[in-house]
Amino acid sequence: MRAVRPVRLVPALLAAALLVGGCTSGRSDSPASSTPPSSDAAASGASATRSAAATPLQPLPDGTPAGLAPYYAQKLSWQPCDGEFECTTFKVPLDYAAPTAGELTLTAARKPATTRPGGRAKLGSLLLNPGGPGASAVEYVEAVAKGYDSEVRAGYDLVGLDPRGVGRSRPVTCLSGPRMDAYTAVDITPDDQSEIDALVAADKEFAEGCKQNAGGVLGHVSTVESARDLDVLRALVGDERISYLGKSYGTFLGATYAGLFPSKVGRMVLDGAMDPALDAVAGNRTQAAGFETAWSAFAKDCAKRGGDCPLGDTEQKAGEQLLALFKQLDATPLPTDSTRKLTEAQATTGVIHAMYAEFLWPQLRTALTSAKSGDGTGLLKLSDQYYEREPDGSYPNLMYANMAVNCLDLPAPFAGPAQAAAAVPDFEKSSAHFGRDMAWMALACAYWPVPATGAPHTIAAAGSAPIVVVGTTRDPATPYAWAQSLADQLDAGRLLTYDGDGHTAYGRRNTCVDGAVNRYLLGGDAPADGTRCAK
């Protein structure tokens, strides 16, 4: 898997699975929840230790700095686009510390609110972000708008802003399609010096490609800058306070906004939360534990299916069979129905991709069955889905922006291969099946062409309105412990727990989760802190 802290969303509203559940509140155990609070940390893969270097994120001064006044005074011109949607562009400074030194043009799309019952006025704009970093919010809104609750669609314009460096907002690009194919295939569990050298060379090629193709924007795609862009858009759509729903990395963006502009927070939902207090090593290691937790759930489910499970009839056998397959692929890649062969790295990515959502588990079982018979096509397709590889062999800028933002937001986890190798044992303790991969994966930022501007920090957002933090107990990409930590950091955090599998919870037709979030968005009635929803 070739990304740094990949925290991207398989859009929950597009999932095939229909989940129905009940709801309880309070921190104590409840008959409606199958996972007692005391076991949540274990279920999510153990909590991470907050970085000793984490300092509080300080809010920006109230009021608009004189140098930014022209940006806040722009008039949006919404034009029809992409069928039933409207699009607009607006300007932001390339560097908020030097607003006259250059600017960027950002693109947003919206699905205008429908008519509310009784002729009631709409509630404003609900800004959405699906995660990544690198996922297009414009594409997300256009894909899922119809799936949102009808009352939410009536109350809000649903708005997606492609963050700087992403999608239609000055996208970062790095490699050609063929070179990205090669990059995704590079061995990320090196066994000797020659394989370490090949991995380092691939990471350096990626970084140099970004430097050559992205230019000056590469140093200005941080989450803090994107949060400030959100505030410009908040003002331009005419809302005194922001209404925001972020998933996955979108929670980090939203929490950062709240930390910088606490008095401008209206109704904010952070689903599949990231923990801003973790350094890059701890973040990658605990995410490895999250994928291990998801793998355990998949393996148990698979083992119960008897002959339909290609990995054996127990969780232990399933894990042993998976590692044996990875070892086989490390030595000899499998043929596929194309000219590309399936490598160990791509097989690992394919398995991890399927951990994001239960509806992908049948596809993974089929792919593993084929791989054990010598055909790597199914796992390669899962890997390509993760990277969003197009049929013509091209790639969107998702993974380029992912690396660019992550390498800017936090100092590199490792300075070189020796540190990555030394970290492997700790990563493998967190994840027997994916730990080694994720330790070496984290090496990429060591060669990034621009220095990091961010650091671990806590976010209190003192004085904000209630902020609902949604955590899923067996979330693979954003472990539940991260949601617990963020909710604890926020002065007005309200933790809403979904006891279930998959990445993020809202919009997956769990009546408890969806009901709690919708009531909050529509009426401002935030769920009690500690509310729990059963699968």
PDB file of N, CA and C in Angstrom, residues 496-527:
ATOM      1  N   LEU A 496     -20.329   9.838  19.915  1.00  0.00           N
ATOM      2  CA  LEU A 496     -21.396   8.945  19.474  1.00  0.00           C
ATOM      3  C   LEU A 496     -20.735   7.684  18.934  1.00  0.00           C
ATOM      4  N   THR A 497     -20.975   6.545  19.579  1.00  0.00           N
ATOM      5  CA  THR A 497     -20.295   5.301  19.244  1.00  0.00           C
ATOM      6  C   THR A 497     -21.188   4.374  18.447  1.00  0.00           C
ATOM      7  N   TYR A 498     -20.641   3.838  17.341  1.00  0.00           N
ATOM      8  CA  TYR A 498     -21.312   2.786  16.586  1.00  0.00           C
ATOM      9  C   TYR A 498     -20.549   1.489  16.804  1.00  0.00           C
ATOM     10  N   ASP A 499     -21.195   0.503  17.389  1.00  0.00           N
ATOM     11  CA  ASP A 499     -20.564  -0.791  17.631  1.00  0.00           C
ATOM     12  C   ASP A 499     -20.702  -1.628  16.363  1.00  0.00           C
ATOM     13  N   GLY A 500     -19.698  -1.547  15.506  1.00  0.00           N
ATOM     14  CA  GLY A 500     -19.814  -2.247  14.235  1.00  0.00           C
ATOM     15  C   GLY A 500     -18.503  -2.252  13.473  1.00  0.00           C
ATOM     16  N   ASP A 501     -18.584  -2.680  12.217  1.00  0.00           N
ATOM     17  CA  ASP A 501     -17.425  -2.812  11.335  1.00  0.00           C
ATOM     18  C   ASP A 501     -17.484  -1.756  10.240  1.00  0.00           C
ATOM     19  N   GLY A 502     -16.365  -1.577   9.571  1.00  0.00           N
ATOM     20  CA  GLY A 502     -16.309  -0.663   8.442  1.00  0.00           C
ATOM     21  C   GLY A 502     -15.855   0.728   8.832  1.00  0.00           C
ATOM     22  N   HIS A 503     -15.596   1.518   7.808  1.00  0.00           N
ATOM     23  CA  HIS A 503     -15.025   2.855   7.974  1.00  0.00           C
ATOM     24  C   HIS A 503     -16.124   3.906   7.931  1.00  0.00           C
ATOM     25  N   THR A 504     -16.300   4.614   9.030  1.00  0.00           N
ATOM     26  CA  THR A 504     -17.323   5.635   9.275  1.00  0.00           C
ATOM     27  C   THR A 504     -18.689   4.980   9.482  1.00  0.00           C
ATOM     28  N   ALA A 505     -19.647   5.775   9.971  1.00  0.00           N
ATOM     29  CA  ALA A 505     -20.937   5.198  10.372  1.00  0.00           C
ATOM     30  C   ALA A 505     -22.147   5.925   9.794  1.00  0.00           C
ATOM     31  N   TYR A 506     -22.112   7.245   9.712  1.00  0.00           N
ATOM     32  CA  TYR A 506     -23.292   7.985   9.265  1.00  0.00           C
ATOM     33  C   TYR A 506     -23.587   7.698   7.797  1.00  0.00           C
ATOM     34  N   GLY A 507     -24.862   7.529   7.487  1.00  0.00           N
ATOM     35  CA  GLY A 507     -25.262   7.277   6.120  1.00  0.00           C
ATOM     36  C   GLY A 507     -25.275   5.813   5.739  1.00  0.00           C
ATOM     37  N   ARG A 508     -25.012   4.918   6.705  1.00  0.00           N
ATOM     38  CA  ARG A 508     -25.017   3.486   6.415  1.00  0.00           C
ATOM     39  C   ARG A 508     -26.332   2.842   6.855  1.00  0.00           C
ATOM     40  N   ARG A 509     -27.346   3.664   7.027  1.00  0.00           N
ATOM     41  CA  ARG A 509     -28.706   3.220   7.328  1.00  0.00           C
ATOM     42  C   ARG A 509     -28.825   2.529   8.679  1.00  0.00           C
ATOM     43  N   ASN A 510     -27.965   2.910   9.604  1.00  0.00           N
ATOM     44  CA  ASN A 510     -28.183   2.527  10.991  1.00  0.00           C
ATOM     45  C   ASN A 510     -29.112   3.587  11.583  1.00  0.00           C
ATOM     46  N   THR A 511     -30.295   3.178  11.995  1.00  0.00           N
ATOM     47  CA  THR A 511     -31.306   4.152  12.406  1.00  0.00           C
ATOM     48  C   THR A 511     -30.871   4.954  13.615  1.00  0.00           C
ATOM     49  N   CYS A 512     -30.074   4.357  14.472  1.00  0.00           N
ATOM     50  CA  CYS A 512     -29.616   5.068  15.668  1.00  0.00           C
ATOM     51  C   CYS A 512     -28.619   6.164  15.306  1.00  0.00           C
ATOM     52  N   VAL A 513     -27.583   5.808  14.561  1.00  0.00           N
ATOM     53  CA  VAL A 513     -26.566   6.785  14.177  1.00  0.00           C
ATOM     54  C   VAL A 513     -27.178   7.875  13.306  1.00  0.00           C
ATOM     55  N   ASP A 514     -27.873   7.456  12.249  1.00  0.00           N
ATOM     56  CA  ASP A 514     -28.437   8.439  11.325  1.00  0.00           C
ATOM     57  C   ASP A 514     -29.452   9.342  12.019  1.00  0.00           C
ATOM     58  N   GLY A 515     -30.265   8.753  12.897  1.00  0.00           N
ATOM     59  CA  GLY A 515     -31.259   9.554  13.601  1.00  0.00           C
ATOM     60  C   GLY A 515     -30.621  10.592  14.503  1.00  0.00           C
ATOM     61  N   ALA A 516     -29.576  10.189  15.247  1.00  0.00           N
ATOM     62  CA  ALA A 516     -28.913  11.117  16.153  1.00  0.00           C
ATOM     63  C   ALA A 516     -28.262  12.264  15.387  1.00  0.00           C
ATOM     64  N   VAL A 517     -27.591  11.945  14.284  1.00  0.00           N
ATOM     65  CA  VAL A 517     -26.915  12.980  13.501  1.00  0.00           C
ATOM     66  C   VAL A 517     -27.945  13.889  12.830  1.00  0.00           C
ATOM     67  N   ASN A 518     -28.992  13.312  12.265  1.00  0.00           N
ATOM     68  CA  ASN A 518     -29.996  14.141  11.577  1.00  0.00           C
ATOM     69  C   ASN A 518     -30.716  15.082  12.539  1.00  0.00           C
ATOM     70  N   ARG A 519     -31.056  14.582  13.731  1.00  0.00           N
ATOM     71  CA  ARG A 519     -31.709  15.469  14.711  1.00  0.00           C
ATOM     72  C   ARG A 519     -30.806  16.639  15.070  1.00  0.00           C
ATOM     73  N   TYR A 520     -29.524  16.368  15.177  1.00  0.00           N
ATOM     74  CA  TYR A 520     -28.573  17.434  15.506  1.00  0.00           C
ATOM     75  C   TYR A 520     -28.469  18.434  14.356  1.00  0.00           C
ATOM     76  N   LEU A 521     -28.312  17.934  13.135  1.00  0.00           N
ATOM     77  CA  LEU A 521     -28.172  18.839  11.998  1.00  0.00           C
ATOM     78  C   LEU A 521     -29.421  19.692  11.789  1.00  0.00           C
ATOM     79  N   LEU A 522     -30.582  19.113  12.024  1.00  0.00           N
ATOM     80  CA  LEU A 522     -31.827  19.813  11.722  1.00  0.00           C
ATOM     81  C   LEU A 522     -32.323  20.699  12.862  1.00  0.00           C
ATOM     82  N   GLY A 523     -32.071  20.263  14.103  1.00  0.00           N
ATOM     83  CA  GLY A 523     -32.615  21.019  15.224  1.00  0.00           C
ATOM     84  C   GLY A 523     -31.607  21.467  16.253  1.00  0.00           C
ATOM     85  N   GLY A 524     -30.331  21.072  16.078  1.00  0.00           N
ATOM     86  CA  GLY A 524     -29.298  21.459  17.032  1.00  0.00           C
ATOM     87  C   GLY A 524     -29.284  20.626  18.297  1.00  0.00           C
ATOM     88  N   ASP A 525     -30.055  19.522  18.316  1.00  0.00           N
ATOM     89  CA  ASP A 525     -30.137  18.659  19.500  1.00  0.00           C
ATOM     90  C   ASP A 525     -29.012  17.638  19.451  1.00  0.00           C
ATOM     91  N   ALA A 526     -27.863  17.975  20.024  1.00  0.00           N
ATOM     92  CA  ALA A 526     -26.708  17.074  19.998  1.00  0.00           C
ATOM     93  C   ALA A 526     -26.959  15.870  20.888  1.00  0.00           C
ATOM     94  N   PRO A 527     -26.541  14.657  20.462  1.00  0.00           N
ATOM     95  CA  PRO A 527     -26.721  13.479  21.308  1.00  0.00           C
ATOM     96  C   PRO A 527     -25.913  13.618  22.591  1.00  0.00           C
TER      97      PRO A 527
END
